[in-house]
Amino acid sequence: GDIDYSGTAFDSIPNGWAAISAIPSAGLAQLVLFVGFLELGVMKDVTGEAEFVGDFRNGALDFGWDTFDEETKLSKRGIELNNGRAAMMGILGLMVHEQLGGSV
């Protein structure tokens, strides 16, 4: 498949950091604008019902969160934070490994 109308194929985009310079500038602009739209327009506490920073349920999504006691909520939030930290360390390890280039 093609990534744009000029015929740039997905296969022609390299892996890792090299992909940033290979993506057409209009595509990068779309990514930045979309993330900015999400940050400024969607991912915020609209109703003022947030229990904690980062609670974007806005009274619409629950999935049973309100059925947990406070100790369980704190435990689940801690687990989620630790999983996020582990994911960040994992991607950081991949980025460092790519930059080293296998010369070690």
PDB file of N, CA and C in Angstrom:
ATOM      1  N   GLY A   1       0.803  -1.184   0.000  1.00  0.00           N
ATOM      2  CA  GLY A   1       0.000   0.000   0.000  1.00  0.00           C
ATOM      3  C   GLY A   1       0.850   1.255   0.000  1.00  0.00           C
ATOM      4  N   ASP A   2       0.251   2.330  -0.334  1.00  0.00           N
ATOM      5  CA  ASP A   2       0.939   3.623  -0.389  1.00  0.00           C
ATOM      6  C   ASP A   2       0.590   4.460   0.837  1.00  0.00           C
ATOM      7  N   ILE A   3       1.561   5.263   1.255  1.00  0.00           N
ATOM      8  CA  ILE A   3       1.366   6.120   2.415  1.00  0.00           C
ATOM      9  C   ILE A   3       0.894   7.511   2.004  1.00  0.00           C
ATOM     10  N   ASP A   4       1.080   7.869   0.727  1.00  0.00           N
ATOM     11  CA  ASP A   4       0.597   9.153   0.225  1.00  0.00           C
ATOM     12  C   ASP A   4       0.236   9.023  -1.251  1.00  0.00           C
ATOM     13  N   TYR A   5      -0.282  10.092  -1.826  1.00  0.00           N
ATOM     14  CA  TYR A   5      -0.737  10.065  -3.215  1.00  0.00           C
ATOM     15  C   TYR A   5       0.404  10.079  -4.225  1.00  0.00           C
ATOM     16  N   SER A   6       1.612  10.445  -3.797  1.00  0.00           N
ATOM     17  CA  SER A   6       2.735  10.477  -4.728  1.00  0.00           C
ATOM     18  C   SER A   6       3.359   9.103  -4.933  1.00  0.00           C
ATOM     19  N   GLY A   7       2.860   8.092  -4.235  1.00  0.00           N
ATOM     20  CA  GLY A   7       3.323   6.724  -4.449  1.00  0.00           C
ATOM     21  C   GLY A   7       4.354   6.226  -3.460  1.00  0.00           C
ATOM     22  N   THR A   8       4.585   6.936  -2.372  1.00  0.00           N
ATOM     23  CA  THR A   8       5.509   6.443  -1.346  1.00  0.00           C
ATOM     24  C   THR A   8       4.899   5.217  -0.688  1.00  0.00           C
ATOM     25  N   ALA A   9       5.572   4.081  -0.819  1.00  0.00           N
ATOM     26  CA  ALA A   9       5.042   2.827  -0.284  1.00  0.00           C
ATOM     27  C   ALA A   9       5.455   2.661   1.175  1.00  0.00           C
ATOM     28  N   PHE A  10       4.671   1.916   1.915  1.00  0.00           N
ATOM     29  CA  PHE A  10       5.013   1.616   3.304  1.00  0.00           C
ATOM     30  C   PHE A  10       6.351   0.891   3.381  1.00  0.00           C
ATOM     31  N   ASP A  11       6.623   0.039   2.399  1.00  0.00           N
ATOM     32  CA  ASP A  11       7.876  -0.715   2.395  1.00  0.00           C
ATOM     33  C   ASP A  11       9.096   0.169   2.206  1.00  0.00           C
ATOM     34  N   SER A  12       8.921   1.363   1.644  1.00  0.00           N
ATOM     35  CA  SER A  12      10.057   2.247   1.417  1.00  0.00           C
ATOM     36  C   SER A  12      10.432   3.053   2.656  1.00  0.00           C
ATOM     37  N   ILE A  13       9.615   3.009   3.702  1.00  0.00           N
ATOM     38  CA  ILE A  13       9.907   3.714   4.956  1.00  0.00           C
ATOM     39  C   ILE A  13      10.779   2.803   5.816  1.00  0.00           C
ATOM     40  N   PRO A  14      11.968   3.265   6.218  1.00  0.00           N
ATOM     41  CA  PRO A  14      12.852   2.424   7.040  1.00  0.00           C
ATOM     42  C   PRO A  14      12.336   2.297   8.477  1.00  0.00           C
ATOM     43  N   ASN A  15      12.984   1.447   9.232  1.00  0.00           N
ATOM     44  CA  ASN A  15      12.620   1.225  10.629  1.00  0.00           C
ATOM     45  C   ASN A  15      13.309   2.246  11.537  1.00  0.00           C
ATOM     46  N   GLY A  16      12.771   2.397  12.739  1.00  0.00           N
ATOM     47  CA  GLY A  16      13.419   3.186  13.774  1.00  0.00           C
ATOM     48  C   GLY A  16      13.441   4.675  13.500  1.00  0.00           C
ATOM     49  N   TRP A  17      14.515   5.323  13.992  1.00  0.00           N
ATOM     50  CA  TRP A  17      14.645   6.773  13.875  1.00  0.00           C
ATOM     51  C   TRP A  17      14.718   7.235  12.432  1.00  0.00           C
ATOM     52  N   ALA A  18      15.217   6.393  11.539  1.00  0.00           N
ATOM     53  CA  ALA A  18      15.333   6.772  10.134  1.00  0.00           C
ATOM     54  C   ALA A  18      13.965   7.019   9.509  1.00  0.00           C
ATOM     55  N   ALA A  19      12.925   6.459  10.103  1.00  0.00           N
ATOM     56  CA  ALA A  19      11.572   6.636   9.562  1.00  0.00           C
ATOM     57  C   ALA A  19      11.100   8.081   9.692  1.00  0.00           C
ATOM     58  N   ILE A  20      11.574   8.790  10.698  1.00  0.00           N
ATOM     59  CA  ILE A  20      11.128  10.171  10.911  1.00  0.00           C
ATOM     60  C   ILE A  20      11.485  11.046   9.710  1.00  0.00           C
ATOM     61  N   SER A  21      12.699  10.899   9.203  1.00  0.00           N
ATOM     62  CA  SER A  21      13.103  11.725   8.064  1.00  0.00           C
ATOM     63  C   SER A  21      12.517  11.223   6.752  1.00  0.00           C
ATOM     64  N   ALA A  22      12.040   9.977   6.710  1.00  0.00           N
ATOM     65  CA  ALA A  22      11.493   9.424   5.470  1.00  0.00           C
ATOM     66  C   ALA A  22       9.998   9.689   5.302  1.00  0.00           C
ATOM     67  N   ILE A  23       9.312   9.992   6.401  1.00  0.00           N
ATOM     68  CA  ILE A  23       7.874  10.272   6.317  1.00  0.00           C
ATOM     69  C   ILE A  23       7.680  11.636   5.656  1.00  0.00           C
ATOM     70  N   PRO A  24       6.767  11.736   4.701  1.00  0.00           N
ATOM     71  CA  PRO A  24       6.518  13.039   4.066  1.00  0.00           C
ATOM     72  C   PRO A  24       6.141  14.093   5.107  1.00  0.00           C
ATOM     73  N   SER A  25       6.544  15.341   4.859  1.00  0.00           N
ATOM     74  CA  SER A  25       6.318  16.411   5.836  1.00  0.00           C
ATOM     75  C   SER A  25       4.840  16.627   6.115  1.00  0.00           C
ATOM     76  N   ALA A  26       3.974  16.429   5.122  1.00  0.00           N
ATOM     77  CA  ALA A  26       2.530  16.576   5.362  1.00  0.00           C
ATOM     78  C   ALA A  26       2.041  15.498   6.334  1.00  0.00           C
ATOM     79  N   GLY A  27       2.625  14.312   6.258  1.00  0.00           N
ATOM     80  CA  GLY A  27       2.253  13.235   7.180  1.00  0.00           C
ATOM     81  C   GLY A  27       2.671  13.543   8.605  1.00  0.00           C
ATOM     82  N   LEU A  28       3.882  14.073   8.770  1.00  0.00           N
ATOM     83  CA  LEU A  28       4.337  14.465  10.113  1.00  0.00           C
ATOM     84  C   LEU A  28       3.472  15.588  10.665  1.00  0.00           C
ATOM     85  N   ALA A  29       3.093  16.524   9.797  1.00  0.00           N
ATOM     86  CA  ALA A  29       2.221  17.622  10.244  1.00  0.00           C
ATOM     87  C   ALA A  29       0.873  17.078  10.700  1.00  0.00           C
ATOM     88  N   GLN A  30       0.341  16.099   9.985  1.00  0.00           N
ATOM     89  CA  GLN A  30      -0.924  15.482  10.389  1.00  0.00           C
ATOM     90  C   GLN A  30      -0.808  14.814  11.745  1.00  0.00           C
ATOM     91  N   LEU A  31       0.302  14.114  11.974  1.00  0.00           N
ATOM     92  CA  LEU A  31       0.500  13.458  13.265  1.00  0.00           C
ATOM     93  C   LEU A  31       0.558  14.476  14.399  1.00  0.00           C
ATOM     94  N   VAL A  32       1.325  15.537  14.205  1.00  0.00           N
ATOM     95  CA  VAL A  32       1.468  16.556  15.246  1.00  0.00           C
ATOM     96  C   VAL A  32       0.131  17.253  15.507  1.00  0.00           C
ATOM     97  N   LEU A  33      -0.598  17.590  14.451  1.00  0.00           N
ATOM     98  CA  LEU A  33      -1.891  18.246  14.626  1.00  0.00           C
ATOM     99  C   LEU A  33      -2.905  17.336  15.308  1.00  0.00           C
ATOM    100  N   PHE A  34      -2.912  16.057  14.963  1.00  0.00           N
ATOM    101  CA  PHE A  34      -3.854  15.126  15.585  1.00  0.00           C
ATOM    102  C   PHE A  34      -3.559  14.953  17.075  1.00  0.00           C
ATOM    103  N   VAL A  35      -2.281  14.787  17.417  1.00  0.00           N
ATOM    104  CA  VAL A  35      -1.917  14.651  18.828  1.00  0.00           C
ATOM    105  C   VAL A  35      -2.247  15.939  19.581  1.00  0.00           C
ATOM    106  N   GLY A  36      -1.987  17.090  18.964  1.00  0.00           N
ATOM    107  CA  GLY A  36      -2.339  18.359  19.592  1.00  0.00           C
ATOM    108  C   GLY A  36      -3.831  18.493  19.810  1.00  0.00           C
ATOM    109  N   PHE A  37      -4.628  18.066  18.827  1.00  0.00           N
ATOM    110  CA  PHE A  37      -6.084  18.083  18.976  1.00  0.00           C
ATOM    111  C   PHE A  37      -6.523  17.198  20.133  1.00  0.00           C
ATOM    112  N   LEU A  38      -5.953  16.003  20.227  1.00  0.00           N
ATOM    113  CA  LEU A  38      -6.312  15.111  21.331  1.00  0.00           C
ATOM    114  C   LEU A  38      -5.950  15.720  22.681  1.00  0.00           C
ATOM    115  N   GLU A  39      -4.758  16.302  22.774  1.00  0.00           N
ATOM    116  CA  GLU A  39      -4.311  16.885  24.037  1.00  0.00           C
ATOM    117  C   GLU A  39      -5.168  18.079  24.460  1.00  0.00           C
ATOM    118  N   LEU A  40      -5.508  18.938  23.498  1.00  0.00           N
ATOM    119  CA  LEU A  40      -6.213  20.172  23.836  1.00  0.00           C
ATOM    120  C   LEU A  40      -7.728  20.023  23.845  1.00  0.00           C
ATOM    121  N   GLY A  41      -8.272  19.101  23.049  1.00  0.00           N
ATOM    122  CA  GLY A  41      -9.714  19.044  22.903  1.00  0.00           C
ATOM    123  C   GLY A  41     -10.401  17.830  23.482  1.00  0.00           C
ATOM    124  N   VAL A  42      -9.715  16.703  23.538  1.00  0.00           N
ATOM    125  CA  VAL A  42     -10.389  15.460  23.913  1.00  0.00           C
ATOM    126  C   VAL A  42      -9.946  14.965  25.284  1.00  0.00           C
ATOM    127  N   MET A  43      -8.658  14.875  25.506  1.00  0.00           N
ATOM    128  CA  MET A  43      -8.132  14.260  26.720  1.00  0.00           C
ATOM    129  C   MET A  43      -8.078  15.258  27.875  1.00  0.00           C
ATOM    130  N   LYS A  44      -9.248  15.658  28.336  1.00  0.00           N
ATOM    131  CA  LYS A  44      -9.306  16.560  29.483  1.00  0.00           C
ATOM    132  C   LYS A  44     -10.598  16.286  30.254  1.00  0.00           C
ATOM    133  N   ASP A  45     -10.609  16.721  31.488  1.00  0.00           N
ATOM    134  CA  ASP A  45     -11.769  16.537  32.349  1.00  0.00           C
ATOM    135  C   ASP A  45     -12.794  17.608  32.021  1.00  0.00           C
ATOM    136  N   VAL A  46     -13.801  17.242  31.250  1.00  0.00           N
ATOM    137  CA  VAL A  46     -14.805  18.199  30.788  1.00  0.00           C
ATOM    138  C   VAL A  46     -15.853  18.462  31.866  1.00  0.00           C
ATOM    139  N   THR A  47     -16.240  17.406  32.581  1.00  0.00           N
ATOM    140  CA  THR A  47     -17.353  17.517  33.520  1.00  0.00           C
ATOM    141  C   THR A  47     -16.929  17.929  34.925  1.00  0.00           C
ATOM    142  N   GLY A  48     -15.636  17.849  35.227  1.00  0.00           N
ATOM    143  CA  GLY A  48     -15.171  18.173  36.574  1.00  0.00           C
ATOM    144  C   GLY A  48     -15.388  17.048  37.568  1.00  0.00           C
ATOM    145  N   GLU A  49     -15.668  15.835  37.082  1.00  0.00           N
ATOM    146  CA  GLU A  49     -15.923  14.685  37.957  1.00  0.00           C
ATOM    147  C   GLU A  49     -14.689  13.830  38.199  1.00  0.00           C
ATOM    148  N   ALA A  50     -13.527  14.236  37.753  1.00  0.00           N
ATOM    149  CA  ALA A  50     -12.324  13.416  37.841  1.00  0.00           C
ATOM    150  C   ALA A  50     -11.965  13.131  39.295  1.00  0.00           C
ATOM    151  N   GLU A  51     -11.635  11.861  39.575  1.00  0.00           N
ATOM    152  CA  GLU A  51     -11.208  11.478  40.917  1.00  0.00           C
ATOM    153  C   GLU A  51      -9.722  11.724  41.124  1.00  0.00           C
ATOM    154  N   PHE A  52      -8.961  11.763  40.025  1.00  0.00           N
ATOM    155  CA  PHE A  52      -7.511  11.906  40.099  1.00  0.00           C
ATOM    156  C   PHE A  52      -7.022  12.488  38.779  1.00  0.00           C
ATOM    157  N   VAL A  53      -5.782  12.953  38.772  1.00  0.00           N
ATOM    158  CA  VAL A  53      -5.185  13.500  37.555  1.00  0.00           C
ATOM    159  C   VAL A  53      -5.108  12.387  36.511  1.00  0.00           C
ATOM    160  N   GLY A  54      -5.594  12.662  35.314  1.00  0.00           N
ATOM    161  CA  GLY A  54      -5.587  11.661  34.249  1.00  0.00           C
ATOM    162  C   GLY A  54      -6.872  10.878  34.153  1.00  0.00           C
ATOM    163  N   ASP A  55      -7.869  11.191  34.963  1.00  0.00           N
ATOM    164  CA  ASP A  55      -9.165  10.511  34.915  1.00  0.00           C
ATOM    165  C   ASP A  55     -10.026  11.210  33.866  1.00  0.00           C
ATOM    166  N   PHE A  56     -10.106  10.609  32.680  1.00  0.00           N
ATOM    167  CA  PHE A  56     -10.824  11.219  31.565  1.00  0.00           C
ATOM    168  C   PHE A  56     -12.134  10.507  31.268  1.00  0.00           C
ATOM    169  N   ARG A  57     -12.737   9.886  32.270  1.00  0.00           N
ATOM    170  CA  ARG A  57     -13.995   9.175  32.028  1.00  0.00           C
ATOM    171  C   ARG A  57     -15.131  10.134  31.713  1.00  0.00           C
ATOM    172  N   ASN A  58     -15.121  11.308  32.291  1.00  0.00           N
ATOM    173  CA  ASN A  58     -16.131  12.335  32.045  1.00  0.00           C
ATOM    174  C   ASN A  58     -17.557  11.838  32.256  1.00  0.00           C
ATOM    175  N   GLY A  59     -17.735  10.932  33.195  1.00  0.00           N
ATOM    176  CA  GLY A  59     -19.064  10.443  33.505  1.00  0.00           C
ATOM    177  C   GLY A  59     -19.624   9.453  32.496  1.00  0.00           C
ATOM    178  N   ALA A  60     -18.881   9.116  31.451  1.00  0.00           N
ATOM    179  CA  ALA A  60     -19.400   8.252  30.395  1.00  0.00           C
ATOM    180  C   ALA A  60     -18.884   6.821  30.514  1.00  0.00           C
ATOM    181  N   LEU A  61     -17.610   6.648  30.793  1.00  0.00           N
ATOM    182  CA  LEU A  61     -17.009   5.323  30.867  1.00  0.00           C
ATOM    183  C   LEU A  61     -16.811   4.936  32.320  1.00  0.00           C
ATOM    184  N   ASP A  62     -17.147   3.710  32.652  1.00  0.00           N
ATOM    185  CA  ASP A  62     -16.960   3.279  34.028  1.00  0.00           C
ATOM    186  C   ASP A  62     -16.229   1.949  34.083  1.00  0.00           C
ATOM    187  N   PHE A  63     -16.709   0.943  33.392  1.00  0.00           N
ATOM    188  CA  PHE A  63     -16.125  -0.402  33.388  1.00  0.00           C
ATOM    189  C   PHE A  63     -15.962  -0.946  34.806  1.00  0.00           C
ATOM    190  N   GLY A  64     -16.820  -0.555  35.729  1.00  0.00           N
ATOM    191  CA  GLY A  64     -16.810  -1.097  37.079  1.00  0.00           C
ATOM    192  C   GLY A  64     -15.880  -0.402  38.048  1.00  0.00           C
ATOM    193  N   TRP A  65     -15.259   0.691  37.652  1.00  0.00           N
ATOM    194  CA  TRP A  65     -14.305   1.380  38.526  1.00  0.00           C
ATOM    195  C   TRP A  65     -14.954   1.808  39.829  1.00  0.00           C
ATOM    196  N   ASP A  66     -16.192   2.255  39.775  1.00  0.00           N
ATOM    197  CA  ASP A  66     -16.858   2.756  40.973  1.00  0.00           C
ATOM    198  C   ASP A  66     -17.232   1.652  41.951  1.00  0.00           C
ATOM    199  N   THR A  67     -17.130   0.391  41.547  1.00  0.00           N
ATOM    200  CA  THR A  67     -17.464  -0.716  42.454  1.00  0.00           C
ATOM    201  C   THR A  67     -16.293  -1.095  43.352  1.00  0.00           C
ATOM    202  N   PHE A  68     -15.082  -0.596  43.065  1.00  0.00           N
ATOM    203  CA  PHE A  68     -13.906  -0.944  43.863  1.00  0.00           C
ATOM    204  C   PHE A  68     -13.823  -0.055  45.094  1.00  0.00           C
ATOM    205  N   ASP A  69     -13.251  -0.613  46.179  1.00  0.00           N
ATOM    206  CA  ASP A  69     -13.011   0.215  47.352  1.00  0.00           C
ATOM    207  C   ASP A  69     -11.749   1.052  47.118  1.00  0.00           C
ATOM    208  N   GLU A  70     -11.480   2.003  48.001  1.00  0.00           N
ATOM    209  CA  GLU A  70     -10.386   2.949  47.793  1.00  0.00           C
ATOM    210  C   GLU A  70      -9.024   2.255  47.756  1.00  0.00           C
ATOM    211  N   GLU A  71      -8.842   1.232  48.582  1.00  0.00           N
ATOM    212  CA  GLU A  71      -7.560   0.522  48.596  1.00  0.00           C
ATOM    213  C   GLU A  71      -7.309  -0.184  47.270  1.00  0.00           C
ATOM    214  N   THR A  72      -8.341  -0.809  46.715  1.00  0.00           N
ATOM    215  CA  THR A  72      -8.210  -1.492  45.423  1.00  0.00           C
ATOM    216  C   THR A  72      -7.951  -0.488  44.317  1.00  0.00           C
ATOM    217  N   LYS A  73      -8.622   0.671  44.350  1.00  0.00           N
ATOM    218  CA  LYS A  73      -8.394   1.703  43.341  1.00  0.00           C
ATOM    219  C   LYS A  73      -6.940   2.173  43.368  1.00  0.00           C
ATOM    220  N   LEU A  74      -6.413   2.429  44.567  1.00  0.00           N
ATOM    221  CA  LEU A  74      -5.019   2.868  44.678  1.00  0.00           C
ATOM    222  C   LEU A  74      -4.070   1.789  44.170  1.00  0.00           C
ATOM    223  N   SER A  75      -4.366   0.528  44.475  1.00  0.00           N
ATOM    224  CA  SER A  75      -3.528  -0.569  44.013  1.00  0.00           C
ATOM    225  C   SER A  75      -3.540  -0.659  42.492  1.00  0.00           C
ATOM    226  N   LYS A  76      -4.729  -0.584  41.890  1.00  0.00           N
ATOM    227  CA  LYS A  76      -4.840  -0.672  40.432  1.00  0.00           C
ATOM    228  C   LYS A  76      -4.172   0.508  39.746  1.00  0.00           C
ATOM    229  N   ARG A  77      -4.280   1.698  40.316  1.00  0.00           N
ATOM    230  CA  ARG A  77      -3.606   2.866  39.742  1.00  0.00           C
ATOM    231  C   ARG A  77      -2.094   2.704  39.820  1.00  0.00           C
ATOM    232  N   GLY A  78      -1.590   2.175  40.938  1.00  0.00           N
ATOM    233  CA  GLY A  78      -0.154   1.931  41.081  1.00  0.00           C
ATOM    234  C   GLY A  78       0.346   0.895  40.084  1.00  0.00           C
ATOM    235  N   ILE A  79      -0.432  -0.162  39.889  1.00  0.00           N
ATOM    236  CA  ILE A  79      -0.062  -1.182  38.911  1.00  0.00           C
ATOM    237  C   ILE A  79      -0.009  -0.583  37.511  1.00  0.00           C
ATOM    238  N   GLU A  80      -0.995   0.233  37.171  1.00  0.00           N
ATOM    239  CA  GLU A  80      -1.029   0.864  35.847  1.00  0.00           C
ATOM    240  C   GLU A  80       0.153   1.817  35.654  1.00  0.00           C
ATOM    241  N   LEU A  81       0.505   2.583  36.679  1.00  0.00           N
ATOM    242  CA  LEU A  81       1.673   3.463  36.591  1.00  0.00           C
ATOM    243  C   LEU A  81       2.951   2.667  36.394  1.00  0.00           C
ATOM    244  N   ASN A  82       3.104   1.569  37.122  1.00  0.00           N
ATOM    245  CA  ASN A  82       4.295   0.746  36.986  1.00  0.00           C
ATOM    246  C   ASN A  82       4.370   0.088  35.614  1.00  0.00           C
ATOM    247  N   ASN A  83       3.237  -0.342  35.061  1.00  0.00           N
ATOM    248  CA  ASN A  83       3.242  -0.901  33.714  1.00  0.00           C
ATOM    249  C   ASN A  83       3.645   0.154  32.694  1.00  0.00           C
ATOM    250  N   GLY A  84       3.176   1.378  32.871  1.00  0.00           N
ATOM    251  CA  GLY A  84       3.576   2.458  31.980  1.00  0.00           C
ATOM    252  C   GLY A  84       5.060   2.753  32.077  1.00  0.00           C
ATOM    253  N   ARG A  85       5.593   2.730  33.291  1.00  0.00           N
ATOM    254  CA  ARG A  85       7.029   2.958  33.468  1.00  0.00           C
ATOM    255  C   ARG A  85       7.837   1.853  32.821  1.00  0.00           C
ATOM    256  N   ALA A  86       7.388   0.604  32.965  1.00  0.00           N
ATOM    257  CA  ALA A  86       8.088  -0.522  32.334  1.00  0.00           C
ATOM    258  C   ALA A  86       8.056  -0.396  30.811  1.00  0.00           C
ATOM    259  N   ALA A  87       6.931   0.045  30.264  1.00  0.00           N
ATOM    260  CA  ALA A  87       6.836   0.233  28.815  1.00  0.00           C
ATOM    261  C   ALA A  87       7.784   1.335  28.353  1.00  0.00           C
ATOM    262  N   MET A  88       7.886   2.418  29.129  1.00  0.00           N
ATOM    263  CA  MET A  88       8.801   3.502  28.758  1.00  0.00           C
ATOM    264  C   MET A  88      10.249   3.024  28.795  1.00  0.00           C
ATOM    265  N   MET A  89      10.614   2.232  29.791  1.00  0.00           N
ATOM    266  CA  MET A  89      11.982   1.711  29.852  1.00  0.00           C
ATOM    267  C   MET A  89      12.241   0.750  28.695  1.00  0.00           C
ATOM    268  N   GLY A  90      11.230  -0.026  28.316  1.00  0.00           N
ATOM    269  CA  GLY A  90      11.388  -0.946  27.194  1.00  0.00           C
ATOM    270  C   GLY A  90      11.634  -0.219  25.888  1.00  0.00           C
ATOM    271  N   ILE A  91      10.847   0.805  25.607  1.00  0.00           N
ATOM    272  CA  ILE A  91      11.030   1.544  24.357  1.00  0.00           C
ATOM    273  C   ILE A  91      12.336   2.325  24.389  1.00  0.00           C
ATOM    274  N   LEU A  92      12.742   2.825  25.564  1.00  0.00           N
ATOM    275  CA  LEU A  92      14.025   3.504  25.683  1.00  0.00           C
ATOM    276  C   LEU A  92      15.164   2.530  25.374  1.00  0.00           C
ATOM    277  N   GLY A  93      15.058   1.304  25.877  1.00  0.00           N
ATOM    278  CA  GLY A  93      16.067   0.288  25.577  1.00  0.00           C
ATOM    279  C   GLY A  93      16.153  -0.007  24.085  1.00  0.00           C
ATOM    280  N   LEU A  94      15.008  -0.084  23.418  1.00  0.00           N
ATOM    281  CA  LEU A  94      15.014  -0.322  21.974  1.00  0.00           C
ATOM    282  C   LEU A  94      15.658   0.841  21.221  1.00  0.00           C
ATOM    283  N   MET A  95      15.361   2.084  21.656  1.00  0.00           N
ATOM    284  CA  MET A  95      15.933   3.246  20.975  1.00  0.00           C
ATOM    285  C   MET A  95      17.446   3.309  21.178  1.00  0.00           C
ATOM    286  N   VAL A  96      17.915   3.032  22.390  1.00  0.00           N
ATOM    287  CA  VAL A  96      19.364   3.028  22.646  1.00  0.00           C
ATOM    288  C   VAL A  96      20.039   1.925  21.858  1.00  0.00           C
ATOM    289  N   HIS A  97      19.427   0.759  21.811  1.00  0.00           N
ATOM    290  CA  HIS A  97      19.996  -0.369  21.068  1.00  0.00           C
ATOM    291  C   HIS A  97      20.139  -0.019  19.590  1.00  0.00           C
ATOM    292  N   GLU A  98      19.147   0.655  19.040  1.00  0.00           N
ATOM    293  CA  GLU A  98      19.213   1.051  17.634  1.00  0.00           C
ATOM    294  C   GLU A  98      20.334   2.052  17.392  1.00  0.00           C
ATOM    295  N   GLN A  99      20.501   3.006  18.300  1.00  0.00           N
ATOM    296  CA  GLN A  99      21.531   4.029  18.122  1.00  0.00           C
ATOM    297  C   GLN A  99      22.941   3.466  18.295  1.00  0.00           C
ATOM    298  N   LEU A 100      23.084   2.416  19.109  1.00  0.00           N
ATOM    299  CA  LEU A 100      24.414   1.810  19.275  1.00  0.00           C
ATOM    300  C   LEU A 100      24.846   1.125  17.995  1.00  0.00           C
ATOM    301  N   GLY A 101      23.928   0.604  17.224  1.00  0.00           N
ATOM    302  CA  GLY A 101      24.257   0.039  15.923  1.00  0.00           C
ATOM    303  C   GLY A 101      24.958  -1.299  15.962  1.00  0.00           C
ATOM    304  N   GLY A 102      24.926  -1.987  17.069  1.00  0.00           N
ATOM    305  CA  GLY A 102      25.520  -3.317  17.127  1.00  0.00           C
ATOM    306  C   GLY A 102      27.042  -3.318  17.149  1.00  0.00           C
ATOM    307  N   SER A 103      27.670  -2.203  17.465  1.00  0.00           N
ATOM    308  CA  SER A 103      29.130  -2.125  17.463  1.00  0.00           C
ATOM    309  C   SER A 103      29.726  -2.516  18.806  1.00  0.00           C
ATOM    310  N   VAL A 104      28.913  -2.884  19.759  1.00  0.00           N
ATOM    311  CA  VAL A 104      29.401  -3.225  21.098  1.00  0.00           C
ATOM    312  C   VAL A 104      29.842  -4.674  21.135  1.00  0.00           C
TER     313      VAL A 104
END
